[in-house]
CSV table of C-alpha atoms in Angstrom, one decimal:
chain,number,residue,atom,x,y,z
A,1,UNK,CA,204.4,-57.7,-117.9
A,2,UNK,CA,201.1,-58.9,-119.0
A,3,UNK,CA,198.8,-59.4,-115.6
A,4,UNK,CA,198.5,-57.9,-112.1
A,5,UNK,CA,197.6,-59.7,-109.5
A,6,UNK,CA,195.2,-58.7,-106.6
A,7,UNK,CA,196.3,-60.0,-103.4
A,8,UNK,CA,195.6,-58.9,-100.2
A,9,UNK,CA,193.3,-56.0,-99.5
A,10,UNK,CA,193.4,-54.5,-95.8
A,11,UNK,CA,190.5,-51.8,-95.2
A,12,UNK,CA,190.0,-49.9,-92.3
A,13,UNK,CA,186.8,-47.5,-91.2
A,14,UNK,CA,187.8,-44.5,-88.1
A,15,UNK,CA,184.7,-43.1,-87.0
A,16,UNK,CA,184.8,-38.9,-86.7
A,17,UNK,CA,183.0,-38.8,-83.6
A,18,UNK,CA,183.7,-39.7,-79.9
A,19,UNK,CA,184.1,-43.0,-78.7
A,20,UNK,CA,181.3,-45.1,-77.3
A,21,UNK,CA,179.0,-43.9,-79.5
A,22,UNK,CA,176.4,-47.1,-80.8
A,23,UNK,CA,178.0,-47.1,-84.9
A,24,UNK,CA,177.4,-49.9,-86.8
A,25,UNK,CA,179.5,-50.1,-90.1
A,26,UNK,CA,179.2,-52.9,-93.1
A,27,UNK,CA,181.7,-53.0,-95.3
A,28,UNK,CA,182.2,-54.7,-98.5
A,29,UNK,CA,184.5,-55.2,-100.9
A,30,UNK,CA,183.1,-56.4,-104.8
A,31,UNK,CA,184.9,-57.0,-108.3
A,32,UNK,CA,182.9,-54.9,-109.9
A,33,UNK,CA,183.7,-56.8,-113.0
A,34,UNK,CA,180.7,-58.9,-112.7
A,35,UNK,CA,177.3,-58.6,-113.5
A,36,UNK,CA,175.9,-60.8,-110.4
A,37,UNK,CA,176.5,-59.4,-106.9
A,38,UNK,CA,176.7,-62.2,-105.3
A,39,UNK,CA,179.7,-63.3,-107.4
A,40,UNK,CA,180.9,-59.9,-107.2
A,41,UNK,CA,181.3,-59.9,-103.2
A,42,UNK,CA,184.4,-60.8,-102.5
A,43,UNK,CA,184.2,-60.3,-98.3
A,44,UNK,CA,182.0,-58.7,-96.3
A,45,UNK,CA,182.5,-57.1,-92.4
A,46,UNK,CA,180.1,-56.1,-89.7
A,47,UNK,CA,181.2,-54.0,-86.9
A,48,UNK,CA,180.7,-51.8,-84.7
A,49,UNK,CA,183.1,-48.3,-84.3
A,50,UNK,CA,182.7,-47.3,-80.9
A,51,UNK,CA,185.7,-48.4,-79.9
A,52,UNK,CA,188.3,-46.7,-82.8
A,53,UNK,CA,189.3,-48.0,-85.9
A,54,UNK,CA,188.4,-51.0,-87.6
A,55,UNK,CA,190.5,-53.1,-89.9
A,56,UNK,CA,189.9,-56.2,-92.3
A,57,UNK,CA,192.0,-58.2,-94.0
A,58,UNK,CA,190.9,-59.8,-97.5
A,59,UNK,CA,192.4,-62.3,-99.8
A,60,UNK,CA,191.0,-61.7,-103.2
A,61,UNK,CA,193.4,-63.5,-104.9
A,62,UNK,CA,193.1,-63.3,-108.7
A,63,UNK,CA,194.6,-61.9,-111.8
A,64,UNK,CA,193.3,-59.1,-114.5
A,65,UNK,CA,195.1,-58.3,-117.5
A,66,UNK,CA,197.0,-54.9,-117.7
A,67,UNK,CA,194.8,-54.5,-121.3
A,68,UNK,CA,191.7,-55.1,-119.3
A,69,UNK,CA,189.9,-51.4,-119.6
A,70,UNK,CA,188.0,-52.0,-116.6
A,71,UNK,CA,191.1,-52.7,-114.3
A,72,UNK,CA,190.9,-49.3,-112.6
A,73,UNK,CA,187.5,-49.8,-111.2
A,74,UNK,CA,187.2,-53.2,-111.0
A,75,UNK,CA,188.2,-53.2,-106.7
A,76,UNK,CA,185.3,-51.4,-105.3
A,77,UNK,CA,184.2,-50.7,-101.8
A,78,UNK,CA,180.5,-50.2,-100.9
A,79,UNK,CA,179.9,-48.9,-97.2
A,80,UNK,CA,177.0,-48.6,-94.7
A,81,UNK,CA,177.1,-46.4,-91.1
A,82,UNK,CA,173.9,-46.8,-88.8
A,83,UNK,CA,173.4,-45.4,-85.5
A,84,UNK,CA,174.8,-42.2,-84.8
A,85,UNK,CA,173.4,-39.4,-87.8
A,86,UNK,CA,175.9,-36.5,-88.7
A,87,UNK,CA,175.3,-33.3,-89.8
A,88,UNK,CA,174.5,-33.2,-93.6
A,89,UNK,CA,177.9,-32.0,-95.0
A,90,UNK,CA,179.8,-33.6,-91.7
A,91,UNK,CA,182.7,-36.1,-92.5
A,92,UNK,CA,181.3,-39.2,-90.5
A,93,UNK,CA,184.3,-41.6,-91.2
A,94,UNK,CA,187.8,-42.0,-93.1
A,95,UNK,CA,188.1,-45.1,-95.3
A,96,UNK,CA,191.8,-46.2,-95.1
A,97,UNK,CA,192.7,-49.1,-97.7
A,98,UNK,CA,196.0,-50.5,-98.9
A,99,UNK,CA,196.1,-53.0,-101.8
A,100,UNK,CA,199.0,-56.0,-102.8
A,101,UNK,CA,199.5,-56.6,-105.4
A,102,UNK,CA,202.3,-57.5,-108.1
A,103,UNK,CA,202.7,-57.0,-111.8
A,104,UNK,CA,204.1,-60.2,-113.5
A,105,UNK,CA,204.5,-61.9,-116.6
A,106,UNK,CA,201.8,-64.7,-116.6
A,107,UNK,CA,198.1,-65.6,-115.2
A,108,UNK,CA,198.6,-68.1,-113.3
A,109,UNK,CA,196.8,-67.4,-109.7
A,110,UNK,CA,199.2,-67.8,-106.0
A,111,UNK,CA,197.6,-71.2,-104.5
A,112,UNK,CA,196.5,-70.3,-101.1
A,113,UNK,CA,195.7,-72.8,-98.6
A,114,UNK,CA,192.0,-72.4,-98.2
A,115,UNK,CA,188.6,-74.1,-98.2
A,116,UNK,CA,185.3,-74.2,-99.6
A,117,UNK,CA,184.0,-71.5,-97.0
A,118,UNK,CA,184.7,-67.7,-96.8
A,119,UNK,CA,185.0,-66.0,-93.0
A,120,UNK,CA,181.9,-63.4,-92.2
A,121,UNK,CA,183.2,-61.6,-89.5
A,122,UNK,CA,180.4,-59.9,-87.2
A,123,UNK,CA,180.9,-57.6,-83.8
A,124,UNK,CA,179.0,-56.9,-81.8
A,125,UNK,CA,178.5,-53.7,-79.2
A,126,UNK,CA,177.7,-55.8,-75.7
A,127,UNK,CA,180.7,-58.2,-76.1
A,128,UNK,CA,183.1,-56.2,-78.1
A,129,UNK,CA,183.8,-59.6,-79.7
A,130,UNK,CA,184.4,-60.7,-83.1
A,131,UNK,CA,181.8,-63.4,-83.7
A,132,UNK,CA,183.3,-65.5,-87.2
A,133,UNK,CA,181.6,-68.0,-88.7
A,134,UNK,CA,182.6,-69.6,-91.6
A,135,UNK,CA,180.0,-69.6,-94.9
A,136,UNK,CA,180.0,-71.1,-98.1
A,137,UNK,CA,181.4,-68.9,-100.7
A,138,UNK,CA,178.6,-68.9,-102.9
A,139,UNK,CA,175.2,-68.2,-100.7
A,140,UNK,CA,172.0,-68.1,-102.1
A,141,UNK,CA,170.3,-64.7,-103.0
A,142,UNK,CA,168.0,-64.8,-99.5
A,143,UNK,CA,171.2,-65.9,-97.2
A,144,UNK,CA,172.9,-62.7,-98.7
A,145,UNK,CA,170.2,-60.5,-98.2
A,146,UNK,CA,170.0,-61.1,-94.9
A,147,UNK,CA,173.9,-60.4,-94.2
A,148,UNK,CA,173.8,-57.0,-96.6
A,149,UNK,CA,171.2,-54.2,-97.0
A,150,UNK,CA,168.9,-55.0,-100.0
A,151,UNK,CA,169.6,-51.7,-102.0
A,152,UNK,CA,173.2,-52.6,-102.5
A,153,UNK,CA,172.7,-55.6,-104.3
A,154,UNK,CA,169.6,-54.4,-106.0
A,155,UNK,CA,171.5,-51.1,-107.3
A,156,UNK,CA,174.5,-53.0,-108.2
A,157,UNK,CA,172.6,-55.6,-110.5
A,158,UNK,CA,170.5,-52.5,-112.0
A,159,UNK,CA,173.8,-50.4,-112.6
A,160,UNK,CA,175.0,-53.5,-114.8
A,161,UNK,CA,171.6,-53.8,-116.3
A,162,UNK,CA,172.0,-50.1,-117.2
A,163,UNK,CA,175.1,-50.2,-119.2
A,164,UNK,CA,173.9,-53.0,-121.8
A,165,UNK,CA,172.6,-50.1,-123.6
A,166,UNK,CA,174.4,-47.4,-125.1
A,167,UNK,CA,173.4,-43.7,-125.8
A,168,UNK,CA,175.3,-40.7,-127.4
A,169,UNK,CA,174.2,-37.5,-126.5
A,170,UNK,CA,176.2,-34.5,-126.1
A,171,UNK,CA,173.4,-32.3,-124.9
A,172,UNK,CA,173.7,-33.0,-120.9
A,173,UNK,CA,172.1,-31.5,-118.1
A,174,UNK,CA,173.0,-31.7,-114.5
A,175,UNK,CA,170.1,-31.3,-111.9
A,176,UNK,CA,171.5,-30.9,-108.1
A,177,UNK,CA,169.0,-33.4,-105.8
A,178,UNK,CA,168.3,-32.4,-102.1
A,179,UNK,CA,169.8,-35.7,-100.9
A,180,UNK,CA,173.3,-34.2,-102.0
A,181,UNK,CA,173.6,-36.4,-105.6
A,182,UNK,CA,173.5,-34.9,-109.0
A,183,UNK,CA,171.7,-36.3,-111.5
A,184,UNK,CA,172.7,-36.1,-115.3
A,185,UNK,CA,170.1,-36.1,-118.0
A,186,UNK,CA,170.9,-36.3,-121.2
A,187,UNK,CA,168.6,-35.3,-124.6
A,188,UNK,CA,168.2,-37.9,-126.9
């Protein structure tokens, strides 16, 4: 076997918390593979969680090489909550995922019937209704801003940008932050 191919992705998002409350999640789901975000993001999902778990279905539909060093990593999920803040060390949500996929012999991607468009799939909390509207795959940079928080695809272009460059050091220090992260510094 030579390739795997990435077929359907189903994610779902349960809240920790009692139902009715006014939780708004995005979801989305990027090949972290490349450098741009917008070419990166392979679906995105808007909804709300107060009435109990949330799924989506997505249809990545392409092949990486079982040599490629990056094929651990290369499905990732980045994930937003709003409206209902948690404790500091509370577990707000549970992010369920399964992955298709099959291991085969060539490269050759499935041929799905599809279009030019990809599905954005929004709910909203006073109808309980999925609104779907159908956009083209490739939006501009402003058009995706305004779907997705600015920080995602700012830090996921700058994480790119930061691993052009490589340093060996094997002096490291590890400084705890109040916000919960840990940053690593290491001498040059």
């Amino acid at each position: 076997f030579t390739h795997l191919h990435f077929g359907v992705v189903r994610i779902g998002l349960t809240l920790h918390a009692r139902k009715g409350l006014p939780v708004v999640a995005r979801i989305a789901l990027v090949d972290s593979r490349l450098k741009s975000y917008q070419q990166a993001c392979i679906g995105t999902v808007q909804a709300t969680l107060n009435a109990g778990t949330v799924f989506v279905t997505l249809l990545p539909n392409f092949n990486v090489s079982l040599k490629d060093p990056t094929l651990l990593n290369a499905l990732k999920v980045q994930l937003q909550l709003v409206g209902a803040p948690m404790q500091e060390k509370s577990i707000v949500a549970t992010l369920h995922h399964q992955i298709v996929y099959r291991v085969q012999d060539h490269a050759l991607d499935l041929a799905l019937p599809s279009s030019d468009d990809a599905q954005y799939l929004e709910v909203t909390s006073a109808t309980q209704a999925p609104n779907s509207s159908q956009i083209p795959r490739q939006i501009s940079r402003e058009e995706l801003l305004q779907r997705l928080p600015e920080s995602w695809v700012t830090s996921y272009e700058k994480l790119h940008q930061a691993t052009q460059t490589t340093l060996q050091s094997s002096d490291a220090t590890f400084h705890s932050r109040q916000d919960g992260t840990t940053e690593i510094k290491f001498e040059k």
